[in-house]
Coordinates of C-alpha atoms in Angstrom, one line a residue:
Chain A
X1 CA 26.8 -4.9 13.5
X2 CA 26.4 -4.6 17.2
X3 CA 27.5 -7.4 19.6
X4 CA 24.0 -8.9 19.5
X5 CA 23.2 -10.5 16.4
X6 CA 21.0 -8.8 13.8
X7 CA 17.9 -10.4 12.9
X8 CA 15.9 -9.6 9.8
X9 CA 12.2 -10.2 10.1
X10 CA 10.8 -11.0 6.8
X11 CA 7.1 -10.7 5.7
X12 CA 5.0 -10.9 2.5
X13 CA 2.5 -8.2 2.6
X14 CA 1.5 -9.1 -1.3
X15 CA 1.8 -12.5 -3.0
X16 CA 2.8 -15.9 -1.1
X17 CA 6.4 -16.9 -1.4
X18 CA 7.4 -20.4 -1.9
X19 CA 8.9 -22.4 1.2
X20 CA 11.8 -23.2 -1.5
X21 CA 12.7 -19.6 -1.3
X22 CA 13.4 -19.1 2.4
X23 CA 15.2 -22.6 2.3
X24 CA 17.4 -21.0 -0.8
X25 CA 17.9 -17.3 1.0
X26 CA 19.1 -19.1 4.1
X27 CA 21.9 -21.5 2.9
X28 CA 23.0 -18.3 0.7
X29 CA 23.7 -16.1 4.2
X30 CA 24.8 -18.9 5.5
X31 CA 27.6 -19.2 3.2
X32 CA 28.2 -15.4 3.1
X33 CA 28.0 -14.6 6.8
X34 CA 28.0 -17.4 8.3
X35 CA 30.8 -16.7 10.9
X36 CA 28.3 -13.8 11.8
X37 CA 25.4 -13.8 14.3
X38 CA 22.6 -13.2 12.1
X39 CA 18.8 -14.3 12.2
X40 CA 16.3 -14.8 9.2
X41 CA 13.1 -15.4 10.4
X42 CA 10.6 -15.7 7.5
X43 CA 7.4 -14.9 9.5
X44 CA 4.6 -17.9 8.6
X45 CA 2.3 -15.3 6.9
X46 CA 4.7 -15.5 3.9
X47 CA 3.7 -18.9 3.1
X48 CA 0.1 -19.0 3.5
X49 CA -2.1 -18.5 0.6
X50 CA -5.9 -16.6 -0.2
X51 CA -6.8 -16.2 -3.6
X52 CA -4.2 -13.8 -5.0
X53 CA -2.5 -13.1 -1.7
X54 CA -0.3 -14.4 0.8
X55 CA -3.1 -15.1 3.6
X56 CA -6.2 -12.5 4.0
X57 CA -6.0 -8.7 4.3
X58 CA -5.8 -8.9 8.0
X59 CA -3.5 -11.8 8.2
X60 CA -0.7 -10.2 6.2
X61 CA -1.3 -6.8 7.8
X62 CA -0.9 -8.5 11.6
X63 CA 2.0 -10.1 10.3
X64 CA 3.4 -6.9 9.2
X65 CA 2.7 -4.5 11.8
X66 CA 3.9 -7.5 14.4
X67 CA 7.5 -7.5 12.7
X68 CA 7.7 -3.7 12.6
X69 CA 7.2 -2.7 16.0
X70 CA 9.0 -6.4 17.1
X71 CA 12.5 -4.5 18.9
X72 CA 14.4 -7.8 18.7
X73 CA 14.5 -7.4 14.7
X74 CA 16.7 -4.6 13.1
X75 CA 15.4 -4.9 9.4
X76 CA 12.2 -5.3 7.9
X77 CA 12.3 -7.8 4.2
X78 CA 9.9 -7.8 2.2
X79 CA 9.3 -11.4 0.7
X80 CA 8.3 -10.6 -2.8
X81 CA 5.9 -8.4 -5.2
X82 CA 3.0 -9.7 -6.5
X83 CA 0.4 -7.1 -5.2
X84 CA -1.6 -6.8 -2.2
X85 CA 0.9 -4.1 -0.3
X86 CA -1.7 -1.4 -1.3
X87 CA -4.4 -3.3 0.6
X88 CA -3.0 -2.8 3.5
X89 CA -1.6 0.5 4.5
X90 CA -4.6 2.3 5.6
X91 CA -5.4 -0.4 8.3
X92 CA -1.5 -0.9 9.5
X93 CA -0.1 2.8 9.5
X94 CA -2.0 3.2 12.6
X95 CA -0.6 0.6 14.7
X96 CA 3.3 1.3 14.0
X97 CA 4.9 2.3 16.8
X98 CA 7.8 4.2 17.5
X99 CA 10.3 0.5 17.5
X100 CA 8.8 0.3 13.7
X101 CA 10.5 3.8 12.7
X102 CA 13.8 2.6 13.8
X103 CA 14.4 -0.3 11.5
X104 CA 15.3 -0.6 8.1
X105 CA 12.9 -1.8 5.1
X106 CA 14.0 -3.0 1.9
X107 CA 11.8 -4.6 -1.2
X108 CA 10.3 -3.3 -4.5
X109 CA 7.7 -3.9 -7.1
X110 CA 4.2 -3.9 -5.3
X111 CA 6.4 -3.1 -2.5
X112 CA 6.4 0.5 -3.9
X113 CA 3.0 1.0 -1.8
X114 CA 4.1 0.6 1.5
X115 CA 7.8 2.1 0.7
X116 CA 6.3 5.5 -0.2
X117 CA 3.4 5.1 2.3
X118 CA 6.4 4.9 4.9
X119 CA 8.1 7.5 3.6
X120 CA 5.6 9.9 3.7
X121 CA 5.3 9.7 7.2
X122 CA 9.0 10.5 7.0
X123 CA 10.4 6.9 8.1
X124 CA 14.1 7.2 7.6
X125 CA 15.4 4.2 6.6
X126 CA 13.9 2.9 3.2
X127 CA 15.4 1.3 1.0
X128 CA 14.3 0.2 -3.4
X129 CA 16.4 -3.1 -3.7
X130 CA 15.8 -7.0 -4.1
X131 CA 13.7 -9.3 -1.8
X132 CA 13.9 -12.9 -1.1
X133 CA 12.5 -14.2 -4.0
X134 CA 14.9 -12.8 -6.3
X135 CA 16.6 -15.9 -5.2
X136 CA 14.6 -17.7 -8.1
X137 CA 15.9 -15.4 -10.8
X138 CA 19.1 -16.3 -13.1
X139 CA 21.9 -15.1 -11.0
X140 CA 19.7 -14.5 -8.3
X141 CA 22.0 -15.1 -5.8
X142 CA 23.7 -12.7 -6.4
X143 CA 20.6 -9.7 -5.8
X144 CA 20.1 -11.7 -2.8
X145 CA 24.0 -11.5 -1.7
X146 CA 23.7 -7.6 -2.5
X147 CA 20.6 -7.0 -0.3
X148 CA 22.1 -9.1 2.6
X149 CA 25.2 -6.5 2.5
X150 CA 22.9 -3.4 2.9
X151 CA 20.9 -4.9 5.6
X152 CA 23.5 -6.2 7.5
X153 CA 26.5 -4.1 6.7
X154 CA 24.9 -1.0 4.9
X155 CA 27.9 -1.7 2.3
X156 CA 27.9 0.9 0.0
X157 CA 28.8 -1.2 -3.2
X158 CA 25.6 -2.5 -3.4
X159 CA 24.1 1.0 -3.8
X160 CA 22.9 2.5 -7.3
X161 CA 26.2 4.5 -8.9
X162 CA 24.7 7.6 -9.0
X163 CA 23.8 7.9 -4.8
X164 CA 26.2 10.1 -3.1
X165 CA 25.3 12.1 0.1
X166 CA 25.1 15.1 -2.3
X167 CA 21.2 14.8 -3.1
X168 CA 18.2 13.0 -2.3
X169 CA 17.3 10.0 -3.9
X170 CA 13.9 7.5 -4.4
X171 CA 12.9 4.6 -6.4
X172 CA 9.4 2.8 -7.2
X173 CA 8.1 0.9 -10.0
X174 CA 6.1 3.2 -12.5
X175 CA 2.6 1.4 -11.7
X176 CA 2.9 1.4 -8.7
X177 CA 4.2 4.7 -7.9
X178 CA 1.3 6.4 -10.3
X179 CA -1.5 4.3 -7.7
X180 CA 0.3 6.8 -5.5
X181 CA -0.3 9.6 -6.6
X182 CA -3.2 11.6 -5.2
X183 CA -3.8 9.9 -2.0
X184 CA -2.2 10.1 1.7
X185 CA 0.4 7.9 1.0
X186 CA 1.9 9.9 -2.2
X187 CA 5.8 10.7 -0.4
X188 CA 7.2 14.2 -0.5
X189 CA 9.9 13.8 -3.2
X190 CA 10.9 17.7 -3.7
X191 CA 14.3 17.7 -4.6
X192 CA 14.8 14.1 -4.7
X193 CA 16.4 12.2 -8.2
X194 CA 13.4 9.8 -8.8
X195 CA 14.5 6.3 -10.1
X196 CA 11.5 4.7 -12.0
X197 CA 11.3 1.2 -13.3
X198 CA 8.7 -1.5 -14.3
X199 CA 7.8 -5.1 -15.6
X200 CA 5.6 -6.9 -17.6
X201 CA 3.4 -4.0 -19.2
X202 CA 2.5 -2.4 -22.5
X203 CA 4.5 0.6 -23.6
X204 CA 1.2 2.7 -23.7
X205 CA 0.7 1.6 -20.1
X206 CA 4.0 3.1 -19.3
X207 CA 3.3 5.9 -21.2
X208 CA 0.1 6.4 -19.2
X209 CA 1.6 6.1 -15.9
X210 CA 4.3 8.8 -16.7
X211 CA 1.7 11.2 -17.9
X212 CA 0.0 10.6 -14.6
X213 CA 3.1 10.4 -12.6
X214 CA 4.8 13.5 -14.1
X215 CA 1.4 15.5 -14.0
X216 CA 1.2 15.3 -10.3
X217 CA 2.3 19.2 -8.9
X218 CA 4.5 17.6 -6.1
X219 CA 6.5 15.5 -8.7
X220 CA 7.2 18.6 -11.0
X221 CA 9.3 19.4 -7.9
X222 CA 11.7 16.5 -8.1
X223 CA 15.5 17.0 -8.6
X224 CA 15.0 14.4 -12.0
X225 CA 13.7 11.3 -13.5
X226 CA 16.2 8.3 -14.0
X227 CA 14.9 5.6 -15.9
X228 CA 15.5 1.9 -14.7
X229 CA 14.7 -1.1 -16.9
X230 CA 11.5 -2.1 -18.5
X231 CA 11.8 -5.5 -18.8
X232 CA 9.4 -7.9 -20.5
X233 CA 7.4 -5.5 -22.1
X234 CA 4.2 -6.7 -23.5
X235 CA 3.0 -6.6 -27.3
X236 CA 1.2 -3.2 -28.3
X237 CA -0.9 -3.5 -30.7
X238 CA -0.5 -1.2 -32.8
X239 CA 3.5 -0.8 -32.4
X240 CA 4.1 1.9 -30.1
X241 CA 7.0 2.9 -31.9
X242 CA 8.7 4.8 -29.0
X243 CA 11.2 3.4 -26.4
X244 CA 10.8 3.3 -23.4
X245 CA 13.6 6.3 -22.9
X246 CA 12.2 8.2 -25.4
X247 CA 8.7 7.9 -23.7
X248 CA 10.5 8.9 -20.7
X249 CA 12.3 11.6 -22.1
X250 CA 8.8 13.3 -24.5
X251 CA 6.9 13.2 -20.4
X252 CA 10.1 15.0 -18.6
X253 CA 10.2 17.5 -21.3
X254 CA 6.3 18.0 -21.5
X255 CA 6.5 18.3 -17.5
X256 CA 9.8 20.6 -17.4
X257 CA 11.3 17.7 -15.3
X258 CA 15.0 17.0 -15.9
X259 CA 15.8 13.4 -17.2
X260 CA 18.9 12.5 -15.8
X261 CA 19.9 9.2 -17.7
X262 CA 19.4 5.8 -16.9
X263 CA 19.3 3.9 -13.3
X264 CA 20.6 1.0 -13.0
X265 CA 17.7 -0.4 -11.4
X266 CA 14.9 -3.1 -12.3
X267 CA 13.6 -6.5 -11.7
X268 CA 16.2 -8.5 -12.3
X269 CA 19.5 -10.0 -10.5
X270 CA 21.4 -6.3 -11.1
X271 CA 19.0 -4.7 -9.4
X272 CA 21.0 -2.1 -7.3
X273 CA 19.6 -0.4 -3.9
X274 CA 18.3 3.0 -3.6
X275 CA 17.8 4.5 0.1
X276 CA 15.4 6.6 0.2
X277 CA 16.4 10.8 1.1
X278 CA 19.8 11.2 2.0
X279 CA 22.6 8.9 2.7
X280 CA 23.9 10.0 6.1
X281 CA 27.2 8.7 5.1
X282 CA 29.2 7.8 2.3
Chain B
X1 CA -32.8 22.0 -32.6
X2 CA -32.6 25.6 -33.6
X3 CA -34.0 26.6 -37.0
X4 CA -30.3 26.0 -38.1
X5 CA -29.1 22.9 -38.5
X6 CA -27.5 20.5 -35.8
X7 CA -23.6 20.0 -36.3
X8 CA -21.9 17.6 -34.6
X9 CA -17.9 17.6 -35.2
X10 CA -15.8 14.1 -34.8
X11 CA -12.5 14.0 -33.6
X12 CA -9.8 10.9 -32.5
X13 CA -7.7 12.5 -29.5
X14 CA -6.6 8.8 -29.3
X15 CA -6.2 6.2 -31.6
X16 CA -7.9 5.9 -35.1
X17 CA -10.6 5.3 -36.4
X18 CA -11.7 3.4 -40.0
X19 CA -13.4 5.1 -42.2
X20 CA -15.8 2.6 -42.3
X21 CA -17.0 3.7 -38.9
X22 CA -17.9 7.3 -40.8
X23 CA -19.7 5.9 -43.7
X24 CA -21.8 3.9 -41.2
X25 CA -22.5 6.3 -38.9
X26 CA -23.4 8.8 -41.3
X27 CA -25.8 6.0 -42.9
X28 CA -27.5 5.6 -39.6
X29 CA -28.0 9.3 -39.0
X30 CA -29.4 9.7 -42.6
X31 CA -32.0 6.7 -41.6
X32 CA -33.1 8.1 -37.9
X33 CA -32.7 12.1 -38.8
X34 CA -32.9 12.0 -42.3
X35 CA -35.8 14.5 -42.3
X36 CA -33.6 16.7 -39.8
X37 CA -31.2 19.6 -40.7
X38 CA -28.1 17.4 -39.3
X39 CA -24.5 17.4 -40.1
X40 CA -21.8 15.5 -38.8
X41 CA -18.7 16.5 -39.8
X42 CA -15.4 13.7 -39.2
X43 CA -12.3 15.7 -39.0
X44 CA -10.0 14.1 -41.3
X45 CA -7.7 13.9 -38.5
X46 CA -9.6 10.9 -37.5
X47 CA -8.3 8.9 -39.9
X48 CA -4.5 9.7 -39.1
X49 CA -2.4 7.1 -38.3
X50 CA 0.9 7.9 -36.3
X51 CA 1.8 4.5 -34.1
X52 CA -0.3 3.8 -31.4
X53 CA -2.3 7.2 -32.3
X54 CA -4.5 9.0 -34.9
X55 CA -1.8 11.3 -35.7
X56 CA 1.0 13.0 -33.4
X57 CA 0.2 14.7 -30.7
X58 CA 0.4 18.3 -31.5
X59 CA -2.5 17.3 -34.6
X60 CA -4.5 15.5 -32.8
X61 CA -4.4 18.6 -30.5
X62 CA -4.9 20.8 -32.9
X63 CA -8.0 18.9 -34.5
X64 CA -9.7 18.7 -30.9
X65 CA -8.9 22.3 -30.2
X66 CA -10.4 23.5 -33.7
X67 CA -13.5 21.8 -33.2
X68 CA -14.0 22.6 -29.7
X69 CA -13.6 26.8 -30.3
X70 CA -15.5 26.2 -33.9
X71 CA -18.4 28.6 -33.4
X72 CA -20.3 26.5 -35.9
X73 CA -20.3 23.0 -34.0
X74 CA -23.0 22.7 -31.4
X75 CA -21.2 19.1 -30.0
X76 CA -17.9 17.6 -29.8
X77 CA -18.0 13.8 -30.5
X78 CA -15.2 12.0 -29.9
X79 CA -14.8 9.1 -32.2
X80 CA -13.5 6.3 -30.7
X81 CA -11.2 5.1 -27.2
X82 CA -7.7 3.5 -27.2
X83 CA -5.2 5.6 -25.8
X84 CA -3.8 8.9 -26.3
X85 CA -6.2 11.7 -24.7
X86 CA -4.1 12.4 -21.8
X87 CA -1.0 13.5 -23.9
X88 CA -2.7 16.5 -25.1
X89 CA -4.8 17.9 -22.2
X90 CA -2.4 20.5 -20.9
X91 CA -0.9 21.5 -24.4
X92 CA -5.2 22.1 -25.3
X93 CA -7.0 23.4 -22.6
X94 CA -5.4 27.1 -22.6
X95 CA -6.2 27.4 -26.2
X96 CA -9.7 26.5 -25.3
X97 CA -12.0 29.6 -25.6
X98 CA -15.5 30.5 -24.3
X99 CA -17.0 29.2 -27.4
X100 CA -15.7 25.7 -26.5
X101 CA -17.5 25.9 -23.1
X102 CA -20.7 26.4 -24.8
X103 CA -21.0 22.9 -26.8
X104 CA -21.6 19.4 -25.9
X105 CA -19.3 16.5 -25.0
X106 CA -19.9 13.2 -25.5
X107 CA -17.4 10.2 -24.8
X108 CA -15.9 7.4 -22.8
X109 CA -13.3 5.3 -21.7
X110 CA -10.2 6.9 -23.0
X111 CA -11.5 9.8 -23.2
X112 CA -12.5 10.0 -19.5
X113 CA -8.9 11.4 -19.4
X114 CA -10.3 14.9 -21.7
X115 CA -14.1 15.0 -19.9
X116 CA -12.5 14.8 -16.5
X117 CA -9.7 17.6 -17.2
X118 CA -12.9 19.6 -19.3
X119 CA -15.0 19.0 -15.6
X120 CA -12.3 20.5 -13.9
X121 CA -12.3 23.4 -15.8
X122 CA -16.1 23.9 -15.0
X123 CA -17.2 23.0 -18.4
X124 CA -20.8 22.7 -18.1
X125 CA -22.4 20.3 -20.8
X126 CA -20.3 17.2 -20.7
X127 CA -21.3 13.3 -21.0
X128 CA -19.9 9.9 -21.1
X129 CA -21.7 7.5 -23.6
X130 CA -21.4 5.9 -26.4
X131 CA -18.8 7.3 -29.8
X132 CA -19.1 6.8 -33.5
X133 CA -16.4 3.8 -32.7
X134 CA -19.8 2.1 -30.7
X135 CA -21.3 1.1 -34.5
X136 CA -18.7 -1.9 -35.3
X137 CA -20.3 -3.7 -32.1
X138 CA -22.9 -6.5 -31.7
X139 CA -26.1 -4.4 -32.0
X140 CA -24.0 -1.1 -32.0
X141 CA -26.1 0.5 -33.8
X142 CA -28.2 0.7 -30.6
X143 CA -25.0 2.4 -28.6
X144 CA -25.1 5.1 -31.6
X145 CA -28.8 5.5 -32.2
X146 CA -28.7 6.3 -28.1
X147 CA -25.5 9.0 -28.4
X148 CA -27.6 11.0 -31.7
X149 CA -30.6 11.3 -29.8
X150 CA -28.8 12.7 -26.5
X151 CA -26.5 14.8 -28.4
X152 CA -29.3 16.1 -31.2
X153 CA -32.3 15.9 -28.8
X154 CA -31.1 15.5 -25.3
X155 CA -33.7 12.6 -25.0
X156 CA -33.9 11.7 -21.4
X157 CA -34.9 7.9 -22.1
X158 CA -30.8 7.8 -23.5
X159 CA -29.9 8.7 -19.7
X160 CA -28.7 6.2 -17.4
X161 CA -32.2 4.7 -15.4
X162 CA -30.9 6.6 -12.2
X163 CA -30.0 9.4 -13.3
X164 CA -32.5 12.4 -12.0
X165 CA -32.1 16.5 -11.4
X166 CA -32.1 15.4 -7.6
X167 CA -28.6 14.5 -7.6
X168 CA -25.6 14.8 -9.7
X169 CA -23.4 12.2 -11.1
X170 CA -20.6 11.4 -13.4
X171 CA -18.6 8.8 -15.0
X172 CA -15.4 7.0 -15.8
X173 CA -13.5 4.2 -16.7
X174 CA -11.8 2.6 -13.4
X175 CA -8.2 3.1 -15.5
X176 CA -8.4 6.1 -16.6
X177 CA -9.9 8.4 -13.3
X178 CA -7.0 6.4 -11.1
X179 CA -4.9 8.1 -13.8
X180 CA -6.1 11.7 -13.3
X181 CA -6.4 11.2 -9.8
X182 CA -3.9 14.1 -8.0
X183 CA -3.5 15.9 -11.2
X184 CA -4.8 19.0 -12.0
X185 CA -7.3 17.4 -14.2
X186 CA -8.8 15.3 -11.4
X187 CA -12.3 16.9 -11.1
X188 CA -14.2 17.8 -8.2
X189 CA -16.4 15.1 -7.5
X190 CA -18.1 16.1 -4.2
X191 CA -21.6 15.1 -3.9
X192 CA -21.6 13.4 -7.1
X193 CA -22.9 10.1 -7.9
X194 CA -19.5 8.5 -9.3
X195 CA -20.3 5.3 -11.7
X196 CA -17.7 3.6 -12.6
X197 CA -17.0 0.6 -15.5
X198 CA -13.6 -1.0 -16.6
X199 CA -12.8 -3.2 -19.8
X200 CA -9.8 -5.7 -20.3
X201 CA -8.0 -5.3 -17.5
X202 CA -6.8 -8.5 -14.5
X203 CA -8.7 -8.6 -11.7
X204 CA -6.1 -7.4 -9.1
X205 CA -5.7 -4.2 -11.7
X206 CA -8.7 -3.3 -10.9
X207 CA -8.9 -3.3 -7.3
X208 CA -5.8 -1.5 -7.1
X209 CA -7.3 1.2 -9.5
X210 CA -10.1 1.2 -6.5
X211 CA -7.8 0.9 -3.7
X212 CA -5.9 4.2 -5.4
X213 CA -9.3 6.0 -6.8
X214 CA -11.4 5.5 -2.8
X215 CA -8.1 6.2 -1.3
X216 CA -8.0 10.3 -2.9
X217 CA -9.4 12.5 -0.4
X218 CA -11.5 14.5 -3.0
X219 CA -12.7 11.1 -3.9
X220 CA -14.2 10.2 -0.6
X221 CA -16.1 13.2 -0.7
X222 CA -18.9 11.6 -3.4
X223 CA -22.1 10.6 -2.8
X224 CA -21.6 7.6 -3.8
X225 CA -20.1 4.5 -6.4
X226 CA -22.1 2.7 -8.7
X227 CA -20.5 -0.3 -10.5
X228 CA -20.7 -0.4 -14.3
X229 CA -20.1 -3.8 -16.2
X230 CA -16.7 -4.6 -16.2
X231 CA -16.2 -6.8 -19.3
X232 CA -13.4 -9.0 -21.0
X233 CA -11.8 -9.3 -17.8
X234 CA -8.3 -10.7 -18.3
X235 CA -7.2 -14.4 -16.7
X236 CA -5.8 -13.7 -13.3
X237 CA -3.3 -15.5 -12.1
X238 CA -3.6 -17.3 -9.4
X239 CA -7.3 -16.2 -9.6
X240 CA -8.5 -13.4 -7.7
X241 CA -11.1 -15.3 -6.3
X242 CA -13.4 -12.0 -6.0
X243 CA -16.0 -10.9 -8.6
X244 CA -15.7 -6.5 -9.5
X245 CA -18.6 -6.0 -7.3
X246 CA -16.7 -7.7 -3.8
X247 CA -13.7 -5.6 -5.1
X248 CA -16.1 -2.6 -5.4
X249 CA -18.2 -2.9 -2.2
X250 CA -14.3 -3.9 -0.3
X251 CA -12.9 -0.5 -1.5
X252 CA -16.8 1.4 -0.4
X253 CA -16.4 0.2 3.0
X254 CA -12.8 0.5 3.5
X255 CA -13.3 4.3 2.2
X256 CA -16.5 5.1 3.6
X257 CA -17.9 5.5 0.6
X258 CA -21.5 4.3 0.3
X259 CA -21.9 1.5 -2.8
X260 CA -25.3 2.2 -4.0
X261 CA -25.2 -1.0 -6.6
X262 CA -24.6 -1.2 -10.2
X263 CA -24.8 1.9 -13.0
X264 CA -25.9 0.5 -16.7
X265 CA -22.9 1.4 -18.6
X266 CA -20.3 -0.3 -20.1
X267 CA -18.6 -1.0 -23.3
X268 CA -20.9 -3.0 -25.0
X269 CA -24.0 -1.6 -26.9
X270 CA -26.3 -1.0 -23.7
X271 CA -24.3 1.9 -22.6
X272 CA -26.5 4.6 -21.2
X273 CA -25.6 8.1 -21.4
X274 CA -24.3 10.1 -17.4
X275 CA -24.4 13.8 -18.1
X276 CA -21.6 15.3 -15.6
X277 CA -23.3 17.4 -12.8
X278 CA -27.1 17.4 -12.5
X279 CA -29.3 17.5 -15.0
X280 CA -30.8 21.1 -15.7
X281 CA -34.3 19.5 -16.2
X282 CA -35.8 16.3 -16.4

């Protein structure tokens, strides 16, 4: 905290968020820092609506790029997943200044896009962790409370057990991380322990993605693989048979990849953060 | 056709196949070759059943690898999609030999994942068109009619309309290329007409295969994208308002890759055969 009060800019570069949510997120850090000065300010491009987005490509890119390179905000929140992140990184790259490198940026999920499109133009403070509309989840409040702390406070309790300042670390969700791979926006992970988790897909989809993910030359150079959750996995017909660890495990073998046990990341309220590269501190 | 007969050898890199698909196949050949010196031989790893695949990995392996060296097979035919081709790519292609390069390849959809890493290797006679699988659909025996006469006699009226020796071309499903895309099995596509069809997959899955596939560099470097049919499309939700060939023409022009209008091929029976690279003669 500096004597000024910190201000969070929050925009939805994927799906539209629900007015409800900014109205939830607010009373919360009200409650929790309340005697602080801080500032929400949930940009208006998080509540319009085009098709499957939140407002057209240009809209939610504008939005984005404004909040970025805005000085008066110290953190960059993303509103929620969805998808539509990916549609926009070739258009906003370009127009983030230096003010946009200085701030932090914390979200997951379809997130994952512009998270490792920022990182590989070697912005330093990313962070994997929950967004606003985690609010909505059971116990949300709490993933909410948690992300608050980082943002605000960097408080190291809210970070994944595993981070120390000893190695380099990342997170994405499978999917998105394997629509990655391949193009300009594919991150330098060499020697970093890579966190991967997803939602709401067949086990041979995640099978899939790691094959693609784990074939990639620059991710054979990662530290490890830490699994996160799958949650809600959908029916395969036939039975897949294997877990999702064990499908983890048969593509860090096949890749000569260590698998370094599970992260406790995922998409739900225990959903810990993950800075990306070093911690500077601990 | 050589004064020999014609073998064509059947293997399931991914999931199984009925034998009912065999007898009915073999049926069909018997009625449109009959007079012919044709065999087609179903490796009885085909029929294999091992979860989601037709067999385990290192047998389904195996049984691709056998056929493809097998001096005595003038075509690989790959029997049916699913899922499971990209889990033994890099365990076969070193056990590939030179007599593998010399045969025919005929497949799609899943096994985009094999033909692409078999491109990259420089394998010359490769196609995507219909598999023995192709019989069990309305008017399938069309779709398998189409593949014997490409694969026996190289008939040119089983080639996609556009198809000519003044260009070259090749083909994918949208899933699987975006999942060889950065590998070392994403082939080199430059100059290439790239035609492109999808099946059962959301809306907003299939732009962001596009948004990953036109992002590649090596990608961008084609002459151009054709649009397949893209059928069975799943219920989006909320819906994504644009039809495959807005998606398709979005990702063209944000990429700078010309759209030069729809390819006929699909999964359905209609299907038409894309030799990878040019044609030798037409």
């Amino acid at each position: 905290m500096t004597d000024r009060s910190f201000k969070i800019g929050v925009v939805a570069p994927g799906s539209r968020m629900e007015q409800e949510i900014a109205e939830k997120v607010m009373r919360l850090a009200a409650s929790l820092h309340g005697d602080r000065a801080l500032e929400i300010h949930f940009h208006p491009q998080c509540f319009l609506s085009s098709g499957h987005f939140a407002g057209e490509d240009t809209i939610r890119c504008d939005a984005f790029v404004e909040v970025a390179n805005d000085p008066r905000f110290d953190a960059v929140w993303f509103a929620r997943g969805g998808y539509g992140s990916a549609r926009i990184i070739e258009r906003a790259l370009p127009k983030l200044t230096g003010k946009a490198r200085e701030k932090t940026y914390l979200g997951y999920s379809d997130l994952g896009s512009i998270l490792g499109a920022l990182y590989a133009e070697n912005f330093p403070k990313l962070a994997h962790g929950p967004m606003p509309a985690d609010i909505l989840r059971e116990d949300g409040e709490r993933a909410v409370a948690r992300a608050l702390a980082y943002l605000i406070d960097g408080d190291h309790t809210t970070l994944e057990a595993t981070i120390s300042n000893k190695t380099k670390s990342a997170a994405f969700n499978i999917t998105i991380l394997s629509h990655l791979i391949g193009t300009p926006y594919q991150p330098d992970l060499t020697d970093h322990v890579l966190m991967l988790e997803d939602v709401s897909e067949h086990m041979y989809r995640i099978d899939r993605s790691l094959f693609h993910i784990t074939s990639a030359p620059g991710i054979r150079k990662v530290a490890g693989i830490m699994l996160g959750r799958c949650s809600d996995i959908l029916e395969n017909e036939p039975d897949f048979v294997q877990t999702e660890e064990q499908i983890a495990k048969h593509w860090c073998e096949a890749s000569g990849i260590p698998y370094l046990g599970r992260a406790d990341i995922g998409h739900d309220a225990d959903n810990k953060i993950v800075p990306f590269g070093r911690l500077l501190s601990v």
